[in-house]
Amino acid sequence: MNILILGGGGREHALAWAIKQNPKCDRLMVAPGNAGIAQIAECADIDINSRSAVAEFCEGNAVDFVVIGPEAPLVAGVADALRHAGILCFGPSAAAARLEASKAFTKEVCDACGAPTAAWARFTDAVAAKAYIEAQGAPIVVKADGLAAGKGVVVAATVEEACAAVDEMFAGAFGDAGAEVVIEEFMAGEEASFFVLVDGTEVLPIGTAQDHKRARDGDTGPNTGGMGAYSPAPVLTAALQAQMLEQIIKPTMAEMARRGTPYQGVLYAGLMIEGGHARLVEYNVRFGDPECQVLMMRLGAQALDLMLACAEGRLHEVAVNWADDHAMTVVMAAQGYPGAYAKGSEIRGLDGLPADSWQMVFHAGTRAERAAVLADGGRVLNLTARGGTLAEARDRAYALADRIDWPEGFFRRDIGWRALRE
Ligand code: AMP
Ligand code: GLY
């Protein structure tokens, strides 16, 4: 079959790598792709947030199946347009993607179905928001309701900091995303992510992961999109996963179906675990980046069969073929990231690196220029490896990192420290 993946980051390179290994895949296209993806798939330059551009491309290229990587096309209704045109698609409708696009919507759904999460309130004016903060005290969490490229959340240590965040959001720091503000109880604990496929009714767990959001070793420095990840997450024990399915994920999915907006695609639940109990932090309606890289490393070619079963409403027919393995990915980023950084420096040392089911260099922000690979984003490469233990996966991932010659980049040396300590 002919398959199109939308997106051009490390997540999409990992998806393309896994899908390409499955004999069901004939022609693989990725829009827009990157230099690494171009080595295994045809890259197409289309506006992936345009419903008509994506649908027209699919019709013109006999695409049988579309996998949507990032949230923006989902929120823009690209999955709806494709299904309307009769094209099989992996990813939720715009109505179901509200689980990521609106934090107030998600909290409302959680309340309706009894899913445990932080206490909350929503505000459209600063005076009421600040009065609530004063009454609750700090620490407290202030969130822009809408999508803010991962920057719309302030975990405030003091009432003053929380009030300043409210002012900033209502002043338009996040545009329309901050027109409404959600204020939440601060939850202490350890964070982990749980990934499930949902076909409208059936829920199939496909793995757990933890990432490192801070830029520097020791989980210090500014917040980023993620500097590394590993799977499985030891803190999400089998018992806790079962509890999360019954208390949070299945009730949410049932509530979405009850509202007439059933969910189809991968659901990424961010959980906060404390004292053996977990509560929901947030949902994302896509794979995490870089969490997808470690999940794909572990699932390999079967990922396509699972995604097809999900899109076709036959999840009850499939099972995940688990190996007793671990995977880690280390992100190489441009110096300066997540602040200002330069593009265009050359990355050397990529030729001749091992590339197999134990170790892969996934490209995130790169572009090819003649024979050279140039940095073209903040997060640039994902050094990803698998092993019988997490330590083995880590050693392989860092062995890749040490062979790459890119003085303009940096990476953390301590990915997985928490899990490796246990
Ligand atoms: P979100 O975009 O909602 O996931 O928030 C981004 C990050 O902020 C999360 O991954 C957590 O680290 C943190 N966070 C969000 N909500 C809370 C909360 N209620 N308590 C503690 N930390 C939170
Ligand atoms: N790595 C976090 C995310 O994809 O949202």
Short mmCIF file of C-alpha atoms and ligand atoms in Angstrom, two decimals:
data_model
loop_
_atom_site.label_atom_id
_atom_site.label_comp_id
_atom_site.label_asym_id
_atom_site.label_seq_id
_atom_site.Cartn_x
_atom_site.Cartn_y
_atom_site.Cartn_z
CA MET A 1 0.00 0.00 0.00
CA ASN A 2 1.00 3.65 -0.53
CA ILE A 3 1.50 5.49 2.74
CA LEU A 4 1.85 9.19 3.53
CA ILE A 5 3.21 10.47 6.86
CA LEU A 6 2.63 14.12 7.77
CA GLY A 7 5.46 15.86 9.63
CA GLY A 8 9.18 16.35 9.40
CA GLY A 9 10.78 15.77 12.79
CA GLY A 10 12.46 12.95 14.66
CA ARG A 11 9.03 11.52 15.48
CA GLU A 12 8.19 11.21 11.79
CA HIS A 13 11.61 9.77 10.91
CA ALA A 14 11.03 7.06 13.53
CA LEU A 15 7.51 6.39 12.19
CA ALA A 16 8.84 6.19 8.62
CA TRP A 17 11.66 3.85 9.71
CA ALA A 18 9.24 1.45 11.43
CA ILE A 19 6.59 1.56 8.68
CA LYS A 20 9.16 1.05 5.93
CA GLN A 21 10.21 -2.27 7.47
CA ASN A 22 6.71 -3.70 7.10
CA PRO A 23 6.18 -5.60 3.81
CA LYS A 24 2.70 -4.04 3.52
CA CYS A 25 4.38 -0.72 2.72
CA ASP A 26 5.01 -0.23 -1.00
CA ARG A 27 5.51 3.47 -1.58
CA LEU A 28 6.34 5.70 1.41
CA MET A 29 5.89 9.47 1.22
CA VAL A 30 6.53 12.02 3.97
CA ALA A 31 5.54 15.69 3.96
CA PRO A 32 7.62 17.73 4.46
CA GLY A 33 10.25 15.24 5.75
CA ASN A 34 13.92 16.06 6.40
CA ALA A 35 17.38 14.93 5.27
CA GLY A 36 17.23 11.63 7.16
CA ILE A 37 13.70 10.81 6.04
CA ALA A 38 14.72 11.53 2.43
CA GLN A 39 17.07 8.52 2.62
CA ILE A 40 14.15 6.11 3.12
CA ALA A 41 11.08 7.87 1.68
CA GLU A 42 9.96 10.39 -0.93
CA CYS A 43 9.63 13.84 0.60
CA ALA A 44 6.82 16.12 -0.60
CA ASP A 45 6.57 19.83 -0.01
CA ILE A 46 2.90 20.43 0.79
CA ASP A 47 1.11 22.54 3.41
CA ILE A 48 0.27 19.80 5.90
CA ASN A 49 -2.18 22.03 7.79
CA SER A 50 -4.31 22.55 4.69
CA ARG A 51 -7.19 20.07 4.44
CA SER A 52 -7.49 20.54 0.68
CA ALA A 53 -3.73 20.40 -0.05
CA VAL A 54 -3.35 17.10 1.82
CA ALA A 55 -6.49 15.55 0.30
CA GLU A 56 -5.46 16.61 -3.23
CA PHE A 57 -1.96 15.20 -2.75
CA CYS A 58 -3.44 11.88 -1.62
CA GLU A 59 -5.75 11.68 -4.61
CA GLY A 60 -2.93 12.60 -7.01
CA ASN A 61 -0.54 10.02 -5.57
CA ALA A 62 -2.90 7.09 -4.92
CA VAL A 63 -2.26 7.27 -1.17
CA ASP A 64 -4.03 4.45 0.70
CA PHE A 65 -3.16 5.38 4.28
CA VAL A 66 -2.17 8.61 6.04
CA VAL A 67 -0.39 8.79 9.41
CA ILE A 68 -0.55 12.25 10.98
CA GLY A 69 2.44 13.09 13.21
CA PRO A 70 1.95 16.54 14.78
CA GLU A 71 -1.09 18.07 16.47
CA ALA A 72 -1.54 21.10 14.19
CA PRO A 73 -3.01 19.21 11.19
CA LEU A 74 -5.26 17.23 13.56
CA VAL A 75 -6.59 20.39 15.19
CA ALA A 76 -7.04 21.88 11.70
CA GLY A 77 -9.31 18.96 10.73
CA VAL A 78 -7.03 17.22 8.22
CA ALA A 79 -8.11 13.77 9.47
CA ASP A 80 -11.78 14.76 9.01
CA ALA A 81 -11.10 15.93 5.44
CA LEU A 82 -9.27 12.71 4.56
CA ARG A 83 -11.99 10.46 5.98
CA HIS A 84 -14.58 12.55 4.18
CA ALA A 85 -12.65 11.88 0.94
CA GLY A 86 -12.65 8.14 1.72
CA ILE A 87 -8.93 7.96 2.57
CA LEU A 88 -7.89 5.78 5.51
CA CYS A 89 -6.25 7.91 8.16
CA PHE A 90 -4.57 7.43 11.56
CA GLY A 91 -5.40 10.38 13.82
CA PRO A 92 -8.37 11.91 15.63
CA SER A 93 -10.98 14.29 14.24
CA ALA A 94 -10.70 17.99 15.07
CA ALA A 95 -13.49 17.53 17.63
CA ALA A 96 -11.59 14.74 19.40
CA ALA A 97 -8.27 16.64 19.09
CA ARG A 98 -9.74 19.18 21.52
CA LEU A 99 -8.31 16.88 24.20
CA GLU A 100 -5.02 18.58 23.37
CA ALA A 101 -6.22 21.85 21.86
CA SER A 102 -8.15 23.02 24.95
CA LYS A 103 -7.04 22.41 28.52
CA ALA A 104 -10.42 23.53 29.92
CA PHE A 105 -12.19 21.07 27.61
CA THR A 106 -10.03 18.21 28.91
CA LYS A 107 -10.62 19.15 32.54
CA GLU A 108 -14.36 19.29 31.87
CA VAL A 109 -14.28 15.83 30.28
CA CYS A 110 -12.29 14.50 33.26
CA ASP A 111 -14.85 15.91 35.66
CA ALA A 112 -17.70 14.43 33.62
CA CYS A 113 -16.19 10.93 33.71
CA GLY A 114 -14.59 11.05 37.17
CA ALA A 115 -10.97 10.76 36.00
CA PRO A 116 -8.55 11.81 38.76
CA THR A 117 -6.73 15.06 37.92
CA ALA A 118 -5.68 18.31 39.63
CA ALA A 119 -8.41 20.61 41.02
CA TRP A 120 -8.98 23.47 38.58
CA ALA A 121 -10.89 26.58 37.56
CA ARG A 122 -11.16 28.55 34.30
CA PHE A 123 -11.09 32.33 33.83
CA THR A 124 -11.52 34.90 31.11
CA ASP A 125 -10.59 37.89 33.27
CA ALA A 126 -7.50 38.69 35.32
CA VAL A 127 -9.21 40.03 38.45
CA ALA A 128 -11.15 36.82 39.11
CA ALA A 129 -8.13 34.67 38.21
CA LYS A 130 -5.90 36.51 40.68
CA ALA A 131 -8.51 36.35 43.44
CA TYR A 132 -8.62 32.57 42.95
CA ILE A 133 -4.82 32.35 43.09
CA GLU A 134 -4.73 34.45 46.31
CA ALA A 135 -7.34 32.16 47.86
CA GLN A 136 -5.57 28.92 46.82
CA GLY A 137 -2.00 29.99 47.57
CA ALA A 138 1.22 28.70 45.92
CA PRO A 139 2.67 26.60 44.42
CA ILE A 140 0.02 26.74 41.72
CA VAL A 141 -0.08 26.16 37.95
CA VAL A 142 -1.27 28.69 35.36
CA LYS A 143 -2.05 27.50 31.82
CA ALA A 144 -3.11 29.18 28.60
CA ASP A 145 -6.17 27.21 27.46
CA GLY A 146 -5.10 26.69 23.85
CA LEU A 147 -2.07 25.39 21.96
CA ALA A 148 1.03 27.43 22.78
CA ALA A 149 3.86 25.33 21.34
CA GLY A 150 4.49 23.77 24.74
CA LYS A 151 5.16 27.16 26.35
CA GLY A 152 1.75 28.00 27.76
CA VAL A 153 2.24 26.41 31.21
CA VAL A 154 3.72 28.23 34.21
CA VAL A 155 4.38 26.21 37.37
CA ALA A 156 4.47 29.13 39.82
CA ALA A 157 6.32 28.86 43.13
CA THR A 158 4.72 32.04 44.50
CA VAL A 159 1.40 33.89 44.26
CA GLU A 160 3.23 36.85 42.66
CA GLU A 161 4.68 34.65 39.92
CA ALA A 162 1.26 33.11 39.23
CA CYS A 163 -0.39 36.55 39.02
CA ALA A 164 2.34 37.78 36.65
CA ALA A 165 1.68 34.75 34.42
CA VAL A 166 -2.04 35.58 34.37
CA ASP A 167 -1.27 39.17 33.31
CA GLU A 168 1.09 37.97 30.60
CA MET A 169 -1.44 35.51 29.20
CA PHE A 170 -4.30 38.01 29.14
CA ALA A 171 -1.93 40.58 27.56
CA GLY A 172 -1.71 38.21 24.60
CA ALA A 173 1.67 36.50 25.14
CA PHE A 174 0.20 33.36 23.57
CA GLY A 175 -2.30 35.05 21.26
CA ASP A 176 -5.76 33.50 21.19
CA ALA A 177 -4.48 30.49 23.15
CA GLY A 178 -4.38 32.73 26.24
CA ALA A 179 -7.82 34.28 25.87
CA GLU A 180 -8.91 31.79 28.52
CA VAL A 181 -6.70 30.68 31.41
CA VAL A 182 -6.89 27.47 33.44
CA ILE A 183 -5.54 27.53 36.99
CA GLU A 184 -4.68 24.20 38.57
CA GLU A 185 -3.62 22.70 41.83
CA PHE A 186 0.11 21.89 41.80
CA MET A 187 0.72 18.13 41.75
CA ALA A 188 4.00 16.87 43.19
CA GLY A 189 5.51 13.56 42.08
CA GLU A 190 7.22 11.85 39.17
CA GLU A 191 5.93 12.31 35.62
CA ALA A 192 5.57 9.55 33.07
CA SER A 193 3.73 9.04 29.79
CA PHE A 194 1.36 6.26 28.82
CA PHE A 195 0.59 5.63 25.13
CA VAL A 196 -2.51 3.81 23.92
CA LEU A 197 -4.17 3.29 20.56
CA VAL A 198 -7.92 3.90 20.44
CA ASP A 199 -10.23 2.93 17.56
CA GLY A 200 -13.32 4.68 18.86
CA THR A 201 -14.17 1.99 21.40
CA GLU A 202 -11.26 -0.39 21.96
CA VAL A 203 -8.12 0.75 23.86
CA LEU A 204 -4.73 -0.93 23.30
CA PRO A 205 -1.67 0.06 25.39
CA ILE A 206 1.50 0.36 23.28
CA GLY A 207 4.07 1.47 25.81
CA THR A 208 5.24 3.83 28.51
CA ALA A 209 8.03 6.41 28.44
CA GLN A 210 9.66 9.22 30.37
CA ASP A 211 11.33 12.26 28.91
CA HIS A 212 13.69 14.97 30.15
CA LYS A 213 12.22 18.41 29.52
CA ARG A 214 15.08 20.55 30.83
CA ALA A 215 17.98 21.54 28.58
CA ARG A 216 20.86 20.67 30.92
CA ASP A 217 22.25 17.79 32.94
CA GLY A 218 20.68 17.22 36.34
CA ASP A 219 17.31 18.38 34.93
CA THR A 220 18.39 22.02 35.11
CA GLY A 221 18.17 24.86 32.58
CA PRO A 222 15.18 26.02 30.56
CA ASN A 223 12.27 23.82 29.46
CA THR A 224 12.52 22.31 26.00
CA GLY A 225 10.42 20.04 23.80
CA GLY A 226 12.36 17.12 25.32
CA MET A 227 16.12 16.37 25.41
CA GLY A 228 15.84 12.60 25.62
CA ALA A 229 13.49 9.78 26.52
CA TYR A 230 13.40 6.12 27.42
CA SER A 231 10.89 3.29 27.39
CA PRO A 232 9.56 1.57 29.42
CA ALA A 233 9.08 3.94 32.38
CA PRO A 234 9.77 1.84 35.50
CA VAL A 235 7.52 4.08 37.64
CA LEU A 236 4.47 3.03 35.56
CA THR A 237 4.20 -0.50 36.88
CA ALA A 238 1.81 -3.01 35.32
CA ALA A 239 -0.57 -2.47 38.24
CA LEU A 240 -0.51 1.29 37.81
CA GLN A 241 -1.05 0.97 34.04
CA ALA A 242 -4.10 -1.22 34.64
CA GLN A 243 -5.40 1.31 37.15
CA MET A 244 -4.84 4.21 34.72
CA LEU A 245 -6.71 2.38 31.97
CA GLU A 246 -9.74 1.74 34.16
CA GLN A 247 -9.81 5.06 36.06
CA ILE A 248 -8.68 7.57 33.45
CA ILE A 249 -8.27 6.46 29.86
CA LYS A 250 -11.30 4.21 29.29
CA PRO A 251 -13.70 6.59 31.07
CA THR A 252 -12.37 9.52 28.99
CA MET A 253 -12.77 7.57 25.76
CA ALA A 254 -16.29 6.49 26.74
CA GLU A 255 -17.19 10.11 27.51
CA MET A 256 -15.84 11.24 24.11
CA ALA A 257 -17.93 8.56 22.37
CA ARG A 258 -20.98 9.53 24.44
CA ARG A 259 -20.59 13.13 23.22
CA GLY A 260 -20.66 11.92 19.62
CA THR A 261 -16.95 12.59 19.08
CA PRO A 262 -15.27 9.18 19.44
CA TYR A 263 -11.48 9.16 19.52
CA GLN A 264 -9.36 7.39 16.92
CA GLY A 265 -5.56 7.41 16.90
CA VAL A 266 -2.81 7.40 19.49
CA LEU A 267 -3.60 8.97 22.84
CA TYR A 268 -0.68 10.16 24.97
CA ALA A 269 -1.57 10.53 28.64
CA GLY A 270 0.84 12.56 30.79
CA LEU A 271 0.57 11.24 34.35
CA MET A 272 1.85 12.42 37.72
CA ILE A 273 2.68 9.59 40.10
CA GLU A 274 2.97 10.06 43.82
CA GLY A 275 2.76 7.53 46.63
CA GLY A 276 1.68 4.72 44.29
CA HIS A 277 -1.22 6.73 42.83
CA ALA A 278 -1.40 8.56 39.52
CA ARG A 279 -3.41 11.50 38.26
CA LEU A 280 -3.76 12.94 34.77
CA VAL A 281 -1.63 16.00 33.93
CA GLU A 282 -2.69 16.31 30.30
CA TYR A 283 -3.61 14.48 27.12
CA ASN A 284 -1.87 14.85 23.78
CA VAL A 285 -3.55 13.58 20.63
CA ARG A 286 -0.35 12.40 18.92
CA PHE A 287 2.87 10.56 19.67
CA GLY A 288 5.35 12.46 21.85
CA ASP A 289 8.55 13.71 20.32
CA PRO A 290 11.08 12.21 21.29
CA GLU A 291 8.96 9.52 23.04
CA CYS A 292 7.83 8.16 19.65
CA GLN A 293 11.43 7.39 18.75
CA VAL A 294 11.82 4.95 21.66
CA LEU A 295 8.38 3.42 21.11
CA MET A 296 9.09 2.80 17.41
CA MET A 297 12.50 1.34 18.25
CA ARG A 298 10.73 -1.19 20.47
CA LEU A 299 7.73 -1.91 18.21
CA GLY A 300 9.49 -1.98 14.83
CA ALA A 301 7.52 -3.15 11.77
CA GLN A 302 4.42 -4.19 13.75
CA ALA A 303 3.73 -0.48 14.38
CA LEU A 304 2.13 -0.30 10.91
CA ASP A 305 -0.17 -3.28 11.58
CA LEU A 306 -1.24 -1.71 14.87
CA MET A 307 -1.91 1.71 13.30
CA LEU A 308 -3.87 0.13 10.43
CA ALA A 309 -5.98 -1.90 12.87
CA CYS A 310 -6.60 1.31 14.81
CA ALA A 311 -7.68 3.26 11.73
CA GLU A 312 -9.90 0.39 10.54
CA GLY A 313 -11.63 -0.13 13.88
CA ARG A 314 -10.21 -3.61 14.44
CA LEU A 315 -8.01 -3.13 17.49
CA HIS A 316 -9.80 -6.06 19.16
CA GLU A 317 -8.14 -8.33 16.56
CA VAL A 318 -4.52 -7.38 17.29
CA ALA A 319 -2.02 -7.67 20.13
CA VAL A 320 1.35 -6.10 20.69
CA ASN A 321 4.22 -8.53 20.30
CA TRP A 322 6.34 -7.36 23.24
CA ALA A 323 10.03 -8.02 23.64
CA ASP A 324 11.63 -7.70 27.05
CA ASP A 325 13.68 -4.72 25.92
CA HIS A 326 14.49 -1.09 26.69
CA ALA A 327 15.10 1.87 24.42
CA MET A 328 16.67 5.28 24.88
CA THR A 329 16.99 8.34 22.70
CA VAL A 330 19.41 11.22 23.24
CA VAL A 331 18.57 14.52 21.55
CA MET A 332 21.34 16.57 19.94
CA ALA A 333 20.28 20.20 19.76
CA ALA A 334 21.78 23.36 18.29
CA GLN A 335 23.71 25.45 20.81
CA GLY A 336 21.37 28.12 22.16
CA TYR A 337 18.23 25.92 21.97
CA PRO A 338 15.55 26.42 23.33
CA GLY A 339 16.52 30.09 22.90
CA ALA A 340 17.94 31.58 19.70
CA TYR A 341 20.18 29.27 17.68
CA ALA A 342 21.89 29.28 14.28
CA LYS A 343 20.90 27.07 11.35
CA GLY A 344 23.08 25.80 8.54
CA SER A 345 26.12 24.31 10.28
CA GLU A 346 27.39 21.05 8.79
CA ILE A 347 27.02 17.77 10.70
CA ARG A 348 29.87 15.32 10.02
CA GLY A 349 30.37 11.73 11.04
CA LEU A 350 26.93 10.46 10.02
CA ASP A 351 28.26 8.16 7.28
CA GLY A 352 28.99 4.59 8.25
CA LEU A 353 27.18 4.68 11.59
CA PRO A 354 25.41 1.44 12.48
CA ALA A 355 21.75 1.56 11.44
CA ASP A 356 19.70 -1.48 12.45
CA SER A 357 17.06 -2.61 14.94
CA TRP A 358 19.47 -1.89 17.84
CA GLN A 359 20.61 1.61 16.94
CA MET A 360 19.41 4.37 14.68
CA VAL A 361 20.18 8.04 14.21
CA PHE A 362 16.81 9.69 13.59
CA HIS A 363 16.92 13.14 12.04
CA ALA A 364 14.80 15.88 13.62
CA GLY A 365 15.77 19.29 12.18
CA THR A 366 18.11 18.63 9.25
CA ARG A 367 18.26 19.38 5.55
CA ALA A 368 20.48 18.05 2.81
CA GLU A 369 22.63 20.27 0.67
CA ARG A 370 24.45 18.32 -2.04
CA ALA A 371 26.31 15.60 -0.12
CA ALA A 372 26.21 17.47 3.21
CA VAL A 373 23.69 17.29 6.06
CA LEU A 374 23.04 20.68 7.66
CA ALA A 375 21.39 21.58 10.94
CA ASP A 376 17.99 23.10 10.27
CA GLY A 377 16.22 23.36 13.62
CA GLY A 378 16.55 23.48 17.41
CA ARG A 379 16.43 19.75 18.04
CA VAL A 380 18.51 18.25 15.24
CA LEU A 381 19.34 14.55 15.77
CA ASN A 382 17.96 11.74 17.96
CA LEU A 383 20.53 9.05 18.81
CA THR A 384 18.28 6.10 19.52
CA ALA A 385 19.14 2.60 20.70
CA ARG A 386 17.63 -0.55 22.13
CA GLY A 387 19.06 -3.10 24.55
CA GLY A 388 18.25 -5.91 26.95
CA THR A 389 18.66 -3.40 29.75
CA LEU A 390 18.33 0.37 29.87
CA ALA A 391 22.07 0.64 30.59
CA GLU A 392 22.81 -1.28 27.40
CA ALA A 393 20.49 0.98 25.39
CA ARG A 394 22.15 4.03 26.94
CA ASP A 395 25.65 2.82 26.10
CA ARG A 396 24.67 2.26 22.46
CA ALA A 397 22.94 5.64 22.18
CA TYR A 398 25.92 7.52 23.63
CA ALA A 399 28.34 5.53 21.45
CA LEU A 400 26.46 7.00 18.45
CA ALA A 401 26.61 10.48 19.98
CA ASP A 402 30.36 10.26 20.41
CA ARG A 403 30.89 9.50 16.73
CA ILE A 404 29.06 12.56 15.49
CA ASP A 405 31.20 15.56 14.70
CA TRP A 406 29.10 18.67 15.17
CA PRO A 407 30.74 21.34 17.36
CA GLU A 408 27.69 23.62 16.97
CA GLY A 409 25.50 21.11 18.85
CA PHE A 410 25.08 19.89 22.42
CA PHE A 411 23.38 17.03 24.25
CA ARG A 412 22.73 15.87 27.80
CA ARG A 413 24.98 13.21 29.27
CA ASP A 414 22.51 11.94 31.87
CA ILE A 415 19.39 10.79 30.00
CA GLY A 416 17.65 8.08 32.02
CA TRP A 417 19.41 8.88 35.30
CA ARG A 418 16.31 8.35 37.40
CA ALA A 419 15.48 4.92 35.95
CA LEU A 420 19.14 3.82 35.91
CA ARG A 421 19.51 4.67 39.59
CA GLU A 422 16.67 2.30 40.55
P1 AMP B 1 1.05 20.38 30.11
O1 AMP B 1 1.30 21.11 28.81
O2 AMP B 1 -0.31 20.54 30.67
O3 AMP B 1 1.57 18.99 30.10
O4 AMP B 1 2.10 21.02 31.12
C1 AMP B 1 3.49 21.00 30.85
C2 AMP B 1 4.23 20.54 32.06
O5 AMP B 1 3.92 21.36 33.19
C3 AMP B 1 3.87 19.13 32.52
O6 AMP B 1 4.55 18.16 31.79
C4 AMP B 1 4.26 19.18 33.98
O7 AMP B 1 5.66 19.02 34.12
C5 AMP B 1 3.88 20.59 34.36
N1 AMP B 1 2.53 20.62 34.95
C6 AMP B 1 1.38 20.82 34.28
N2 AMP B 1 0.32 20.78 35.12
C7 AMP B 1 0.82 20.54 36.34
C8 AMP B 1 0.23 20.41 37.66
N3 AMP B 1 -1.08 20.54 37.85
N4 AMP B 1 1.07 20.17 38.69
C9 AMP B 1 2.40 20.05 38.50
N5 AMP B 1 3.01 20.21 37.31
C10 AMP B 1 2.24 20.44 36.24
N1 GLY B 2 8.08 15.36 24.50
C1 GLY B 2 6.88 15.95 24.86
C2 GLY B 2 5.86 16.09 23.81
O1 GLY B 2 5.98 15.57 22.72
O2 GLY B 2 4.85 16.74 24.07
#
